[in-house]
Amino acid sequence: MESVLYVRGRSPLSGHVTISGAKNAALVLMAGALLCPEPCRLRNVPNLLDVKRMGQIVRALGVKLDAHEDVLDIDATHIGQSQAPYELVSQLRASFFVIGPVLARLGIARVPLPGGCAIGARPVDLHVRGLQALGADVQIHHGVVRACVRGGRKRLRGAKIYLDYPSVGATETLMMAATLAEGETTLDNAAQEPEVVDLANFCRAMGAKIQGAGTKTIRIVGVPRLHTADYRIVPDRIEAGTFLVAGAITQSEISMSPVIPDHLTAAIAKLRAMGTQVAMDSPNTLRVVPGPIEAADIETQPYPGFPTDMQAQFMALSTLSNGNSVITETVFENRLRHVAELQRMGADIRVKGNIAVVRGVPMLSGAPVVATDLRASAALVLAGLAADGKTVVQGLHHLDRGYENLTKKLCGLGANIERVTVPSCETATEPLETGQPSV
Ligand code: UD1
């Protein structure tokens, strides 16, 4: 049995949608809580498969977790284990990021390599080199990264580190590790993503001394110990961006909150270039005012550039534009796998390497499609909302990883979407009489 979505297109959307807490912030803040030998509370935690997996990983390290609604209490007073289990790490790349806080707390950490992933090789060399610069011996044996503080010392030592690329994960790993190191660390060419800033703010709430998060240079003065904190996670800018595209692609006026509009500058600018206006009804409420969809070129970049996590959704939009768009993916080497699925729906897209040329067509037609990764799954749902007829989206485990109640939220706006459980071989047909909606 497997769950699939039946999306019946061309229903206009209207109304308001509530944006959940940011997945990528929640995951790394859960790792960040390992730095603290006192209980911490996170609020606005989204209810997602990835968050559950991260919870399993920190539990396996001996941490106590207590979740109620969107509040997560994390008690890392005792970390009993320094090795994260492979079965869990292999399912969630972000879980590798526990290496920084565990090493900083215990002086030793063992984390399996996260392995390949649908959107590219995603190595961890920048994490490893940075930890070495902070005074760790790092060895990789039998697929496990083993890091321990050099020379039998307990604490890492601050250092000047230049990142060859502004990796989000490496910036976060090194910022967490440096928080408890002796002396000062400078991270140059650091990632500037809002989730990095959220992690810095959470660490500061626990007593860390961090400056410059959100710029290319982050300075951290190590402290011997952190203390309890109660912290609210920022809204999910990628979820908000996905709903902005939902309004644009269905030609519907919808609003959303809470959002931090500054986190969406690149996506909003691109939407405007594509003929959709975005109004700010209040400092944390955005409203889509749709217009005829124009073509526009897009190139993904590290923040504040156009986010790779919005590329697939914008490609879905550009398939219906009045013209040709060139979409260039620069962040990940294999993140155009949704193209083949959009083509099944009648999109006119040609790919060469990391570049997709999209020629707008007047209409997409519903078809059975398979989600290839998290954001691709959202793009297929968006395409299905605009398409003529029924789209059947398979591979929903990707969607469940990163969107809280997407189906329910879209149905609340008037979309005609049904989640049904069917035998694997029947996914392209009508729902079985016995199929129960699982959302
Ligand atoms: C994070 C986000 C992900 C987003 C990505 C880029 C989380 C949990 N995930 O992923 O949603 O798409 O940022 O905004 O926060 N790289 C190396 N060596 C390294 C680390 C990265 O070569 O040691 C490369 C990667 O292969 C990739 C690029 O750098 O090509 C960007 O990766 P990175 O910024 O690290 O992304 P993640 O932190 O994995």
Tab-separated table of C-alpha atoms and ligand atoms in Angstrom:
chain	number	residue	atom	x	y	z
A	1	MET	CA	0.000	0.000	0.000
A	2	GLU	CA	1.126	3.515	-0.641
A	3	SER	CA	-0.296	7.000	-0.231
A	4	VAL	CA	-0.800	9.172	-3.294
A	5	LEU	CA	-2.339	12.561	-3.942
A	6	TYR	CA	-5.167	13.063	-6.390
A	7	VAL	CA	-4.956	16.704	-7.463
A	8	ARG	CA	-7.851	17.923	-9.580
A	9	GLY	CA	-6.723	21.097	-11.249
A	10	ARG	CA	-8.176	24.471	-12.083
A	11	SER	CA	-10.043	25.112	-8.829
A	12	PRO	CA	-9.471	28.737	-7.864
A	13	LEU	CA	-7.923	29.289	-4.428
A	14	SER	CA	-8.855	31.985	-1.932
A	15	GLY	CA	-8.405	32.837	1.725
A	16	HIS	CA	-5.572	32.780	4.227
A	17	VAL	CA	-2.999	30.164	5.169
A	18	THR	CA	-0.871	29.872	8.302
A	19	ILE	CA	2.837	29.284	7.745
A	20	SER	CA	4.590	26.780	10.014
A	21	GLY	CA	7.988	27.040	11.687
A	22	ALA	CA	11.027	26.614	9.456
A	23	LYS	CA	12.025	22.979	8.912
A	24	ASN	CA	15.692	23.723	8.331
A	25	ALA	CA	15.887	25.919	11.415
A	26	ALA	CA	14.082	23.347	13.582
A	27	LEU	CA	16.470	20.566	12.546
A	28	VAL	CA	19.629	22.486	13.310
A	29	LEU	CA	18.260	24.033	16.513
A	30	MET	CA	17.547	20.506	17.777
A	31	ALA	CA	21.236	19.777	17.162
A	32	GLY	CA	22.155	23.089	18.804
A	33	ALA	CA	20.290	22.118	21.985
A	34	LEU	CA	22.915	19.367	22.454
A	35	LEU	CA	25.380	22.122	23.372
A	36	CYS	CA	23.427	22.890	26.520
A	37	PRO	CA	23.699	20.846	29.766
A	38	GLU	CA	20.295	22.151	30.890
A	39	PRO	CA	16.782	21.589	29.449
A	40	CYS	CA	15.749	23.927	26.596
A	41	ARG	CA	12.401	24.651	25.007
A	42	LEU	CA	11.798	25.203	21.270
A	43	ARG	CA	8.498	26.679	20.074
A	44	ASN	CA	6.890	26.793	16.647
A	45	VAL	CA	8.403	23.387	15.778
A	46	PRO	CA	6.753	21.986	12.618
A	47	ASN	CA	5.245	18.504	12.754
A	48	LEU	CA	7.279	16.811	10.017
A	49	LEU	CA	8.888	13.479	9.229
A	50	ASP	CA	12.362	15.086	9.171
A	51	VAL	CA	11.803	16.572	12.635
A	52	LYS	CA	10.698	13.152	13.931
A	53	ARG	CA	13.839	11.577	12.464
A	54	MET	CA	16.041	14.221	14.034
A	55	GLY	CA	14.245	13.510	17.310
A	56	GLN	CA	15.128	9.814	16.996
A	57	ILE	CA	18.771	10.702	16.421
A	58	VAL	CA	19.128	12.977	19.429
A	59	ARG	CA	17.239	10.415	21.548
A	60	ALA	CA	19.722	7.753	20.445
A	61	LEU	CA	22.438	10.031	21.859
A	62	GLY	CA	20.741	9.894	25.276
A	63	VAL	CA	18.764	13.142	25.065
A	64	LYS	CA	15.251	13.340	26.571
A	65	LEU	CA	12.562	14.837	24.340
A	66	ASP	CA	9.025	15.828	25.161
A	67	ALA	CA	6.799	17.141	22.355
A	68	HIS	CA	3.382	18.750	22.829
A	69	GLU	CA	1.758	20.521	19.901
A	70	ASP	CA	4.433	22.792	18.426
A	71	VAL	CA	6.530	22.891	21.605
A	72	LEU	CA	9.566	20.639	21.962
A	73	ASP	CA	11.386	20.268	25.276
A	74	ILE	CA	14.917	19.009	24.849
A	75	ASP	CA	16.925	17.854	27.845
A	76	ALA	CA	20.521	17.171	26.852
A	77	THR	CA	21.828	17.309	30.433
A	78	HIS	CA	23.353	13.872	29.860
A	79	ILE	CA	24.595	12.811	26.457
A	80	GLY	CA	25.183	9.127	26.981
A	81	GLN	CA	26.424	8.128	23.540
A	82	SER	CA	28.821	9.791	21.159
A	83	GLN	CA	27.845	7.748	18.077
A	84	ALA	CA	24.737	8.550	16.053
A	85	PRO	CA	23.147	5.428	14.486
A	86	TYR	CA	23.724	4.894	10.742
A	87	GLU	CA	20.150	3.792	9.922
A	88	LEU	CA	18.916	7.189	11.120
A	89	VAL	CA	21.719	9.424	9.793
A	90	SER	CA	21.440	7.864	6.326
A	91	GLN	CA	17.819	9.047	6.124
A	92	LEU	CA	18.487	12.673	7.026
A	93	ARG	CA	21.542	14.653	5.957
A	94	ALA	CA	20.932	17.369	8.564
A	95	SER	CA	21.541	14.796	11.293
A	96	PHE	CA	25.251	14.882	10.394
A	97	PHE	CA	25.260	18.389	11.883
A	98	VAL	CA	25.168	16.860	15.427
A	99	ILE	CA	28.905	16.248	14.997
A	100	GLY	CA	29.674	19.876	15.949
A	101	PRO	CA	27.784	20.091	19.250
A	102	VAL	CA	28.594	16.533	20.381
A	103	LEU	CA	32.307	17.089	19.742
A	104	ALA	CA	32.176	20.427	21.540
A	105	ARG	CA	30.377	18.906	24.557
A	106	LEU	CA	32.147	15.551	24.905
A	107	GLY	CA	35.475	16.074	23.139
A	108	ILE	CA	34.616	13.144	20.880
A	109	ALA	CA	31.906	12.412	18.313
A	110	ARG	CA	31.228	9.606	15.862
A	111	VAL	CA	28.728	10.214	13.077
A	112	PRO	CA	28.231	8.025	10.002
A	113	LEU	CA	28.623	9.770	6.634
A	114	PRO	CA	25.141	10.803	5.513
A	115	GLY	CA	25.607	9.165	2.118
A	116	GLY	CA	24.334	10.218	-1.281
A	117	CYS	CA	21.077	11.966	-1.873
A	118	ALA	CA	18.611	12.486	-4.687
A	119	ILE	CA	19.876	16.001	-5.452
A	120	GLY	CA	23.610	15.322	-5.615
A	121	ALA	CA	26.639	13.917	-3.824
A	122	ARG	CA	26.573	16.484	-0.987
A	123	PRO	CA	29.968	15.826	0.610
A	124	VAL	CA	30.959	16.966	4.116
A	125	ASP	CA	34.544	18.009	3.397
A	126	LEU	CA	33.955	21.610	4.530
A	127	HIS	CA	32.586	20.412	7.876
A	128	VAL	CA	35.592	18.111	8.340
A	129	ARG	CA	38.255	20.683	7.394
A	130	GLY	CA	36.686	23.274	9.671
A	131	LEU	CA	36.603	20.873	12.639
A	132	GLN	CA	40.269	20.055	12.004
A	133	ALA	CA	41.076	23.777	12.064
A	134	LEU	CA	39.317	23.959	15.447
A	135	GLY	CA	41.742	21.353	16.813
A	136	ALA	CA	39.997	18.046	16.116
A	137	ASP	CA	41.587	14.887	14.771
A	138	VAL	CA	39.143	13.595	12.195
A	139	GLN	CA	39.285	10.145	10.641
A	140	ILE	CA	36.859	8.375	8.375
A	141	HIS	CA	36.779	4.601	8.796
A	142	HIS	CA	34.149	2.208	7.508
A	143	GLY	CA	31.855	5.079	6.616
A	144	VAL	CA	31.954	6.684	10.051
A	145	VAL	CA	33.466	10.116	10.739
A	146	ARG	CA	35.266	10.000	14.090
A	147	ALA	CA	36.337	13.349	15.501
A	148	CYS	CA	38.140	13.923	18.796
A	149	VAL	CA	39.826	16.920	20.306
A	150	ARG	CA	43.563	16.745	19.561
A	151	GLY	CA	46.196	16.220	22.271
A	152	GLY	CA	43.903	14.730	24.905
A	153	ARG	CA	42.401	18.155	25.596
A	154	LYS	CA	38.706	18.526	26.369
A	155	ARG	CA	37.885	21.741	24.486
A	156	LEU	CA	38.321	22.725	20.874
A	157	ARG	CA	40.419	25.802	20.150
A	158	GLY	CA	39.187	28.883	18.277
A	159	ALA	CA	40.608	29.461	14.786
A	160	LYS	CA	40.287	31.593	11.660
A	161	ILE	CA	38.399	29.533	9.096
A	162	TYR	CA	37.674	30.393	5.466
A	163	LEU	CA	34.954	28.295	3.834
A	164	ASP	CA	35.647	27.603	0.145
A	165	TYR	CA	31.877	27.725	-0.370
A	166	PRO	CA	29.211	29.273	1.907
A	167	SER	CA	27.741	25.901	2.891
A	168	VAL	CA	24.741	26.216	5.183
A	169	GLY	CA	25.461	22.970	7.026
A	170	ALA	CA	29.201	23.580	7.413
A	171	THR	CA	28.594	27.109	8.734
A	172	GLU	CA	26.135	25.677	11.274
A	173	THR	CA	28.375	22.765	12.321
A	174	LEU	CA	31.361	25.057	12.849
A	175	MET	CA	29.382	27.775	14.598
A	176	MET	CA	28.063	25.202	17.089
A	177	ALA	CA	31.496	23.647	17.600
A	178	ALA	CA	33.149	27.055	18.146
A	179	THR	CA	30.519	28.101	20.690
A	180	LEU	CA	32.176	25.981	23.424
A	181	ALA	CA	35.769	26.272	22.131
A	182	GLU	CA	38.581	28.104	23.925
A	183	GLY	CA	39.177	31.526	22.386
A	184	GLU	CA	37.844	33.261	19.295
A	185	THR	CA	36.762	31.771	15.972
A	186	THR	CA	36.189	33.667	12.739
A	187	LEU	CA	34.166	32.017	9.974
A	188	ASP	CA	34.772	33.773	6.659
A	189	ASN	CA	32.643	33.279	3.552
A	190	ALA	CA	29.980	31.928	5.903
A	191	ALA	CA	26.446	31.098	4.752
A	192	GLN	CA	24.023	33.988	5.393
A	193	GLU	CA	20.746	32.013	5.325
A	194	PRO	CA	18.048	33.030	7.853
A	195	GLU	CA	18.299	29.545	9.403
A	196	VAL	CA	21.972	30.230	10.237
A	197	VAL	CA	20.860	33.455	11.931
A	198	ASP	CA	18.129	31.574	13.818
A	199	LEU	CA	20.709	29.086	15.104
A	200	ALA	CA	22.992	31.942	16.185
A	201	ASN	CA	20.091	33.638	17.986
A	202	PHE	CA	19.165	30.406	19.768
A	203	CYS	CA	22.802	29.858	20.817
A	204	ARG	CA	22.955	33.460	22.034
A	205	ALA	CA	19.790	32.909	24.047
A	206	MET	CA	21.720	30.042	25.711
A	207	GLY	CA	24.622	32.391	26.501
A	208	ALA	CA	26.853	31.938	23.443
A	209	LYS	CA	28.876	34.909	22.181
A	210	ILE	CA	28.240	35.123	18.454
A	211	GLN	CA	28.330	38.186	16.220
A	212	GLY	CA	27.843	38.725	12.525
A	213	ALA	CA	25.455	35.842	11.745
A	214	GLY	CA	23.633	36.822	8.556
A	215	THR	CA	26.793	38.362	7.107
A	216	LYS	CA	29.762	36.701	5.413
A	217	THR	CA	31.882	36.907	8.568
A	218	ILE	CA	30.780	35.353	11.853
A	219	ARG	CA	32.793	35.852	15.057
A	220	ILE	CA	32.354	33.465	17.954
A	221	VAL	CA	34.037	33.846	21.343
A	222	GLY	CA	33.901	30.456	23.029
A	223	VAL	CA	32.301	30.099	26.464
A	224	PRO	CA	32.785	27.147	28.841
A	225	ARG	CA	29.089	26.402	29.303
A	226	LEU	CA	25.637	27.381	28.039
A	227	HIS	CA	22.396	27.710	29.963
A	228	THR	CA	18.698	26.992	29.423
A	229	ALA	CA	16.686	28.952	26.846
A	230	ASP	CA	13.125	29.195	25.574
A	231	TYR	CA	13.193	30.008	21.858
A	232	ARG	CA	10.674	30.457	19.038
A	233	ILE	CA	11.679	29.232	15.571
A	234	VAL	CA	11.277	31.610	12.589
A	235	PRO	CA	8.528	30.981	9.995
A	236	ASP	CA	9.392	28.738	7.058
A	237	ARG	CA	10.357	30.981	4.133
A	238	ILE	CA	10.292	28.072	1.679
A	239	GLU	CA	6.778	27.049	2.691
A	240	ALA	CA	5.670	30.698	2.344
A	241	GLY	CA	7.346	30.927	-1.064
A	242	THR	CA	5.566	27.743	-2.143
A	243	PHE	CA	2.189	29.291	-1.254
A	244	LEU	CA	3.119	32.482	-3.110
A	245	VAL	CA	3.669	30.350	-6.206
A	246	ALA	CA	0.400	28.490	-5.505
A	247	GLY	CA	-1.434	31.827	-5.799
A	248	ALA	CA	0.482	32.834	-8.933
A	249	ILE	CA	0.054	29.519	-10.767
A	250	THR	CA	-3.677	29.216	-10.007
A	251	GLN	CA	-4.236	32.955	-10.651
A	252	SER	CA	-5.702	33.284	-7.160
A	253	GLU	CA	-5.471	35.955	-4.506
A	254	ILE	CA	-4.379	34.297	-1.249
A	255	SER	CA	-2.699	35.653	1.865
A	256	MET	CA	-0.330	34.093	4.362
A	257	SER	CA	1.185	34.753	7.778
A	258	PRO	CA	3.370	34.719	9.748
A	259	VAL	CA	6.161	35.449	7.322
A	260	ILE	CA	9.328	37.529	7.484
A	261	PRO	CA	9.168	39.305	4.100
A	262	ASP	CA	12.906	40.097	4.171
A	263	HIS	CA	13.622	36.359	4.038
A	264	LEU	CA	11.734	36.176	0.729
A	265	THR	CA	13.285	39.140	-1.089
A	266	ALA	CA	14.686	37.140	-4.031
A	267	ALA	CA	11.542	35.034	-4.507
A	268	ILE	CA	9.265	38.105	-4.320
A	269	ALA	CA	11.440	40.034	-6.815
A	270	LYS	CA	11.264	37.082	-9.222
A	271	LEU	CA	7.499	36.768	-8.826
A	272	ARG	CA	7.121	40.468	-9.643
A	273	ALA	CA	9.292	40.005	-12.715
A	274	MET	CA	6.938	37.160	-13.672
A	275	GLY	CA	3.845	39.351	-13.478
A	276	THR	CA	2.606	38.517	-9.967
A	277	GLN	CA	2.405	41.277	-7.393
A	278	VAL	CA	3.012	40.564	-3.720
A	279	ALA	CA	1.320	42.950	-1.289
A	280	MET	CA	2.332	43.365	2.339
A	281	ASP	CA	-0.933	43.599	4.329
A	282	SER	CA	0.951	43.824	7.632
A	283	PRO	CA	4.628	43.481	8.587
A	284	ASN	CA	4.196	39.700	8.737
A	285	THR	CA	1.383	39.085	6.209
A	286	LEU	CA	1.828	38.727	2.459
A	287	ARG	CA	-0.867	38.540	-0.206
A	288	VAL	CA	-0.462	37.309	-3.784
A	289	VAL	CA	-2.083	39.477	-6.442
A	290	PRO	CA	-1.815	37.370	-9.609
A	291	GLY	CA	-1.406	38.554	-13.173
A	292	PRO	CA	-0.589	36.988	-16.547
A	293	ILE	CA	2.509	34.816	-16.083
A	294	GLU	CA	5.607	36.246	-17.765
A	295	ALA	CA	8.832	34.371	-18.492
A	296	ALA	CA	11.955	35.198	-16.455
A	297	ASP	CA	15.426	33.725	-16.119
A	298	ILE	CA	16.370	32.266	-12.740
A	299	GLU	CA	19.739	31.308	-11.304
A	300	THR	CA	19.947	29.690	-7.867
A	301	GLN	CA	22.537	31.127	-5.490
A	302	PRO	CA	23.390	31.010	-1.790
A	303	TYR	CA	21.285	33.469	0.277
A	304	PRO	CA	20.452	36.302	-0.329
A	305	GLY	CA	20.342	34.966	-3.897
A	306	PHE	CA	17.448	32.979	-5.313
A	307	PRO	CA	17.043	29.815	-3.179
A	308	THR	CA	17.651	26.393	-4.675
A	309	ASP	CA	14.780	25.185	-2.468
A	310	MET	CA	12.379	27.320	-4.593
A	311	GLN	CA	13.765	26.380	-8.015
A	312	ALA	CA	11.377	23.500	-8.745
A	313	GLN	CA	8.270	25.478	-7.721
A	314	PHE	CA	9.274	28.427	-9.924
A	315	MET	CA	9.977	26.066	-12.792
A	316	ALA	CA	6.402	24.771	-12.472
A	317	LEU	CA	5.211	28.397	-12.716
A	318	SER	CA	7.397	29.197	-15.710
A	319	THR	CA	5.984	26.229	-17.683
A	320	LEU	CA	2.794	28.329	-18.022
A	321	SER	CA	4.470	31.643	-18.858
A	322	ASN	CA	4.187	33.746	-22.017
A	323	GLY	CA	7.718	33.099	-23.244
A	324	ASN	CA	11.037	31.364	-22.640
A	325	SER	CA	12.880	31.106	-19.319
A	326	VAL	CA	16.397	29.876	-18.636
A	327	ILE	CA	16.671	28.244	-15.203
A	328	THR	CA	20.183	27.566	-13.933
A	329	GLU	CA	20.812	25.430	-10.855
A	330	THR	CA	24.211	26.296	-9.363
A	331	VAL	CA	23.934	25.001	-5.789
A	332	PHE	CA	23.325	21.263	-6.327
A	333	GLU	CA	24.550	19.253	-9.290
A	334	ASN	CA	21.515	17.033	-9.742
A	335	ARG	CA	18.472	19.071	-8.932
A	336	LEU	CA	16.510	19.055	-12.182
A	337	ARG	CA	14.944	15.616	-11.878
A	338	HIS	CA	11.442	17.110	-11.698
A	339	VAL	CA	11.828	18.180	-15.343
A	340	ALA	CA	10.916	14.720	-16.640
A	341	GLU	CA	7.779	14.704	-14.486
A	342	LEU	CA	6.706	18.203	-15.595
A	343	GLN	CA	7.251	17.074	-19.200
A	344	ARG	CA	4.758	14.263	-18.570
A	345	MET	CA	2.239	16.996	-17.820
A	346	GLY	CA	2.881	18.713	-21.147
A	347	ALA	CA	5.620	21.157	-20.128
A	348	ASP	CA	8.129	22.121	-22.823
A	349	ILE	CA	11.533	21.952	-21.109
A	350	ARG	CA	14.987	21.101	-22.431
A	351	VAL	CA	17.904	20.389	-20.136
A	352	LYS	CA	21.625	20.656	-20.756
A	353	GLY	CA	23.782	20.024	-17.695
A	354	ASN	CA	22.524	22.261	-14.914
A	355	ILE	CA	20.475	24.503	-17.222
A	356	ALA	CA	16.820	24.087	-18.147
A	357	VAL	CA	15.222	26.068	-20.948
A	358	VAL	CA	11.481	26.325	-20.381
A	359	ARG	CA	9.166	27.363	-23.199
A	360	GLY	CA	5.837	28.387	-21.759
A	361	VAL	CA	2.758	26.445	-22.883
A	362	PRO	CA	-0.876	27.612	-22.567
A	363	MET	CA	-1.962	24.610	-20.464
A	364	LEU	CA	-0.606	21.622	-18.532
A	365	SER	CA	-2.536	18.373	-18.465
A	366	GLY	CA	-2.929	16.169	-15.411
A	367	ALA	CA	-0.852	12.959	-15.427
A	368	PRO	CA	0.586	10.378	-13.039
A	369	VAL	CA	3.907	11.753	-11.735
A	370	VAL	CA	6.506	10.716	-9.173
A	371	ALA	CA	8.077	13.115	-6.688
A	372	THR	CA	11.866	12.895	-6.874
A	373	ASP	CA	12.761	15.042	-3.875
A	374	LEU	CA	11.135	17.275	-1.302
A	375	ARG	CA	10.790	20.521	-3.263
A	376	ALA	CA	10.102	18.670	-6.515
A	377	SER	CA	7.092	17.091	-4.837
A	378	ALA	CA	5.703	20.545	-4.014
A	379	ALA	CA	6.335	21.675	-7.599
A	380	LEU	CA	4.304	18.743	-8.934
A	381	VAL	CA	1.401	19.545	-6.626
A	382	LEU	CA	1.525	23.178	-7.810
A	383	ALA	CA	1.585	22.077	-11.451
A	384	GLY	CA	-1.349	19.760	-10.736
A	385	LEU	CA	-3.350	22.636	-9.215
A	386	ALA	CA	-3.050	24.543	-12.499
A	387	ALA	CA	-3.375	21.579	-14.874
A	388	ASP	CA	-6.391	20.406	-16.763
A	389	GLY	CA	-7.769	17.169	-15.267
A	390	LYS	CA	-6.339	14.910	-12.586
A	391	THR	CA	-2.713	14.624	-11.506
A	392	VAL	CA	-1.683	11.659	-9.382
A	393	VAL	CA	1.414	12.430	-7.312
A	394	GLN	CA	3.382	9.465	-5.983
A	395	GLY	CA	6.427	9.480	-3.692
A	396	LEU	CA	4.701	11.392	-0.907
A	397	HIS	CA	7.334	10.499	1.703
A	398	HIS	CA	9.307	13.402	0.214
A	399	LEU	CA	6.416	15.807	0.779
A	400	ASP	CA	5.890	14.554	4.341
A	401	ARG	CA	9.556	15.229	5.133
A	402	GLY	CA	9.214	18.959	4.780
A	403	TYR	CA	5.691	20.373	4.445
A	404	GLU	CA	3.394	20.402	7.466
A	405	ASN	CA	-0.151	19.495	6.357
A	406	LEU	CA	0.328	20.794	2.812
A	407	THR	CA	-2.756	18.962	1.556
A	408	LYS	CA	-4.917	20.205	4.399
A	409	LYS	CA	-3.668	23.764	4.006
A	410	LEU	CA	-4.303	23.770	0.247
A	411	CYS	CA	-7.765	22.237	0.717
A	412	GLY	CA	-8.492	25.009	3.238
A	413	LEU	CA	-7.833	27.462	0.391
A	414	GLY	CA	-10.291	25.609	-1.855
A	415	ALA	CA	-7.993	23.190	-3.693
A	416	ASN	CA	-9.437	19.871	-4.793
A	417	ILE	CA	-6.850	17.440	-3.411
A	418	GLU	CA	-7.372	14.055	-1.861
A	419	ARG	CA	-4.799	11.849	-0.195
A	420	VAL	CA	-5.638	8.207	-0.581
A	421	THR	CA	-4.017	4.898	0.253
A	422	VAL	CA	-3.958	2.485	-2.664
A	423	PRO	CA	-2.107	-0.700	-3.585
A	424	SER	CA	1.201	0.291	-5.217
A	425	CYS	CA	0.148	-0.979	-8.675
A	426	GLU	CA	-3.052	1.097	-8.777
A	427	THR	CA	-1.646	4.560	-8.326
A	428	ALA	CA	-2.697	5.863	-11.715
A	429	THR	CA	-6.335	4.868	-11.371
A	430	GLU	CA	-9.305	6.120	-9.390
A	431	PRO	CA	-9.177	5.725	-5.582
A	432	LEU	CA	-10.290	2.345	-4.278
A	433	GLU	CA	-13.579	2.288	-2.442
A	434	THR	CA	-11.693	1.188	0.663
A	435	GLY	CA	-9.000	3.867	0.319
A	436	GLN	CA	-9.011	6.063	3.393
A	437	PRO	CA	-7.766	9.631	3.281
A	438	SER	CA	-4.733	9.672	5.571
A	439	VAL	CA	-4.536	13.426	6.193
B	1	UD1	C1	20.878	23.189	3.432
B	1	UD1	C2	19.384	22.965	3.505
B	1	UD1	C3	18.806	22.634	2.125
B	1	UD1	C4	19.229	23.706	1.110
B	1	UD1	C5	20.727	23.931	1.147
B	1	UD1	C6	21.175	25.088	0.268
B	1	UD1	C7	19.132	22.073	5.745
B	1	UD1	C8	18.764	20.930	6.590
B	1	UD1	N1	19.123	21.872	4.423
B	1	UD1	O1	21.458	21.950	3.027
B	1	UD1	O2	17.400	22.592	2.228
B	1	UD1	O3	18.865	23.276	-0.184
B	1	UD1	O4	21.141	24.226	2.497
B	1	UD1	O5	20.485	26.241	0.599
B	1	UD1	O6	19.385	23.149	6.242
B	1	UD1	N2	29.037	21.086	-0.048
B	1	UD1	C9	30.309	20.606	-0.192
B	1	UD1	N3	31.008	20.257	0.929
B	1	UD1	C10	30.476	20.367	2.190
B	1	UD1	C11	29.160	20.861	2.313
B	1	UD1	C12	28.462	21.217	1.177
B	1	UD1	O7	30.827	20.489	-1.307
B	1	UD1	O8	31.161	20.025	3.176
B	1	UD1	C13	28.265	21.448	-1.268
B	1	UD1	C14	27.033	20.581	-1.456
B	1	UD1	O9	27.350	19.382	-2.097
B	1	UD1	C15	26.126	21.478	-2.289
B	1	UD1	C16	26.503	22.886	-1.793
B	1	UD1	O10	27.746	22.755	-1.109
B	1	UD1	O11	26.451	21.356	-3.643
B	1	UD1	C17	25.473	23.487	-0.858
B	1	UD1	O12	25.324	22.651	0.260
B	1	UD1	P1	24.964	23.201	1.712
B	1	UD1	O13	24.837	24.682	1.688
B	1	UD1	O14	25.937	22.613	2.670
B	1	UD1	O15	23.549	22.561	1.932
B	1	UD1	P2	23.024	21.731	3.178
B	1	UD1	O16	23.503	22.366	4.439
B	1	UD1	O17	23.257	20.291	2.972
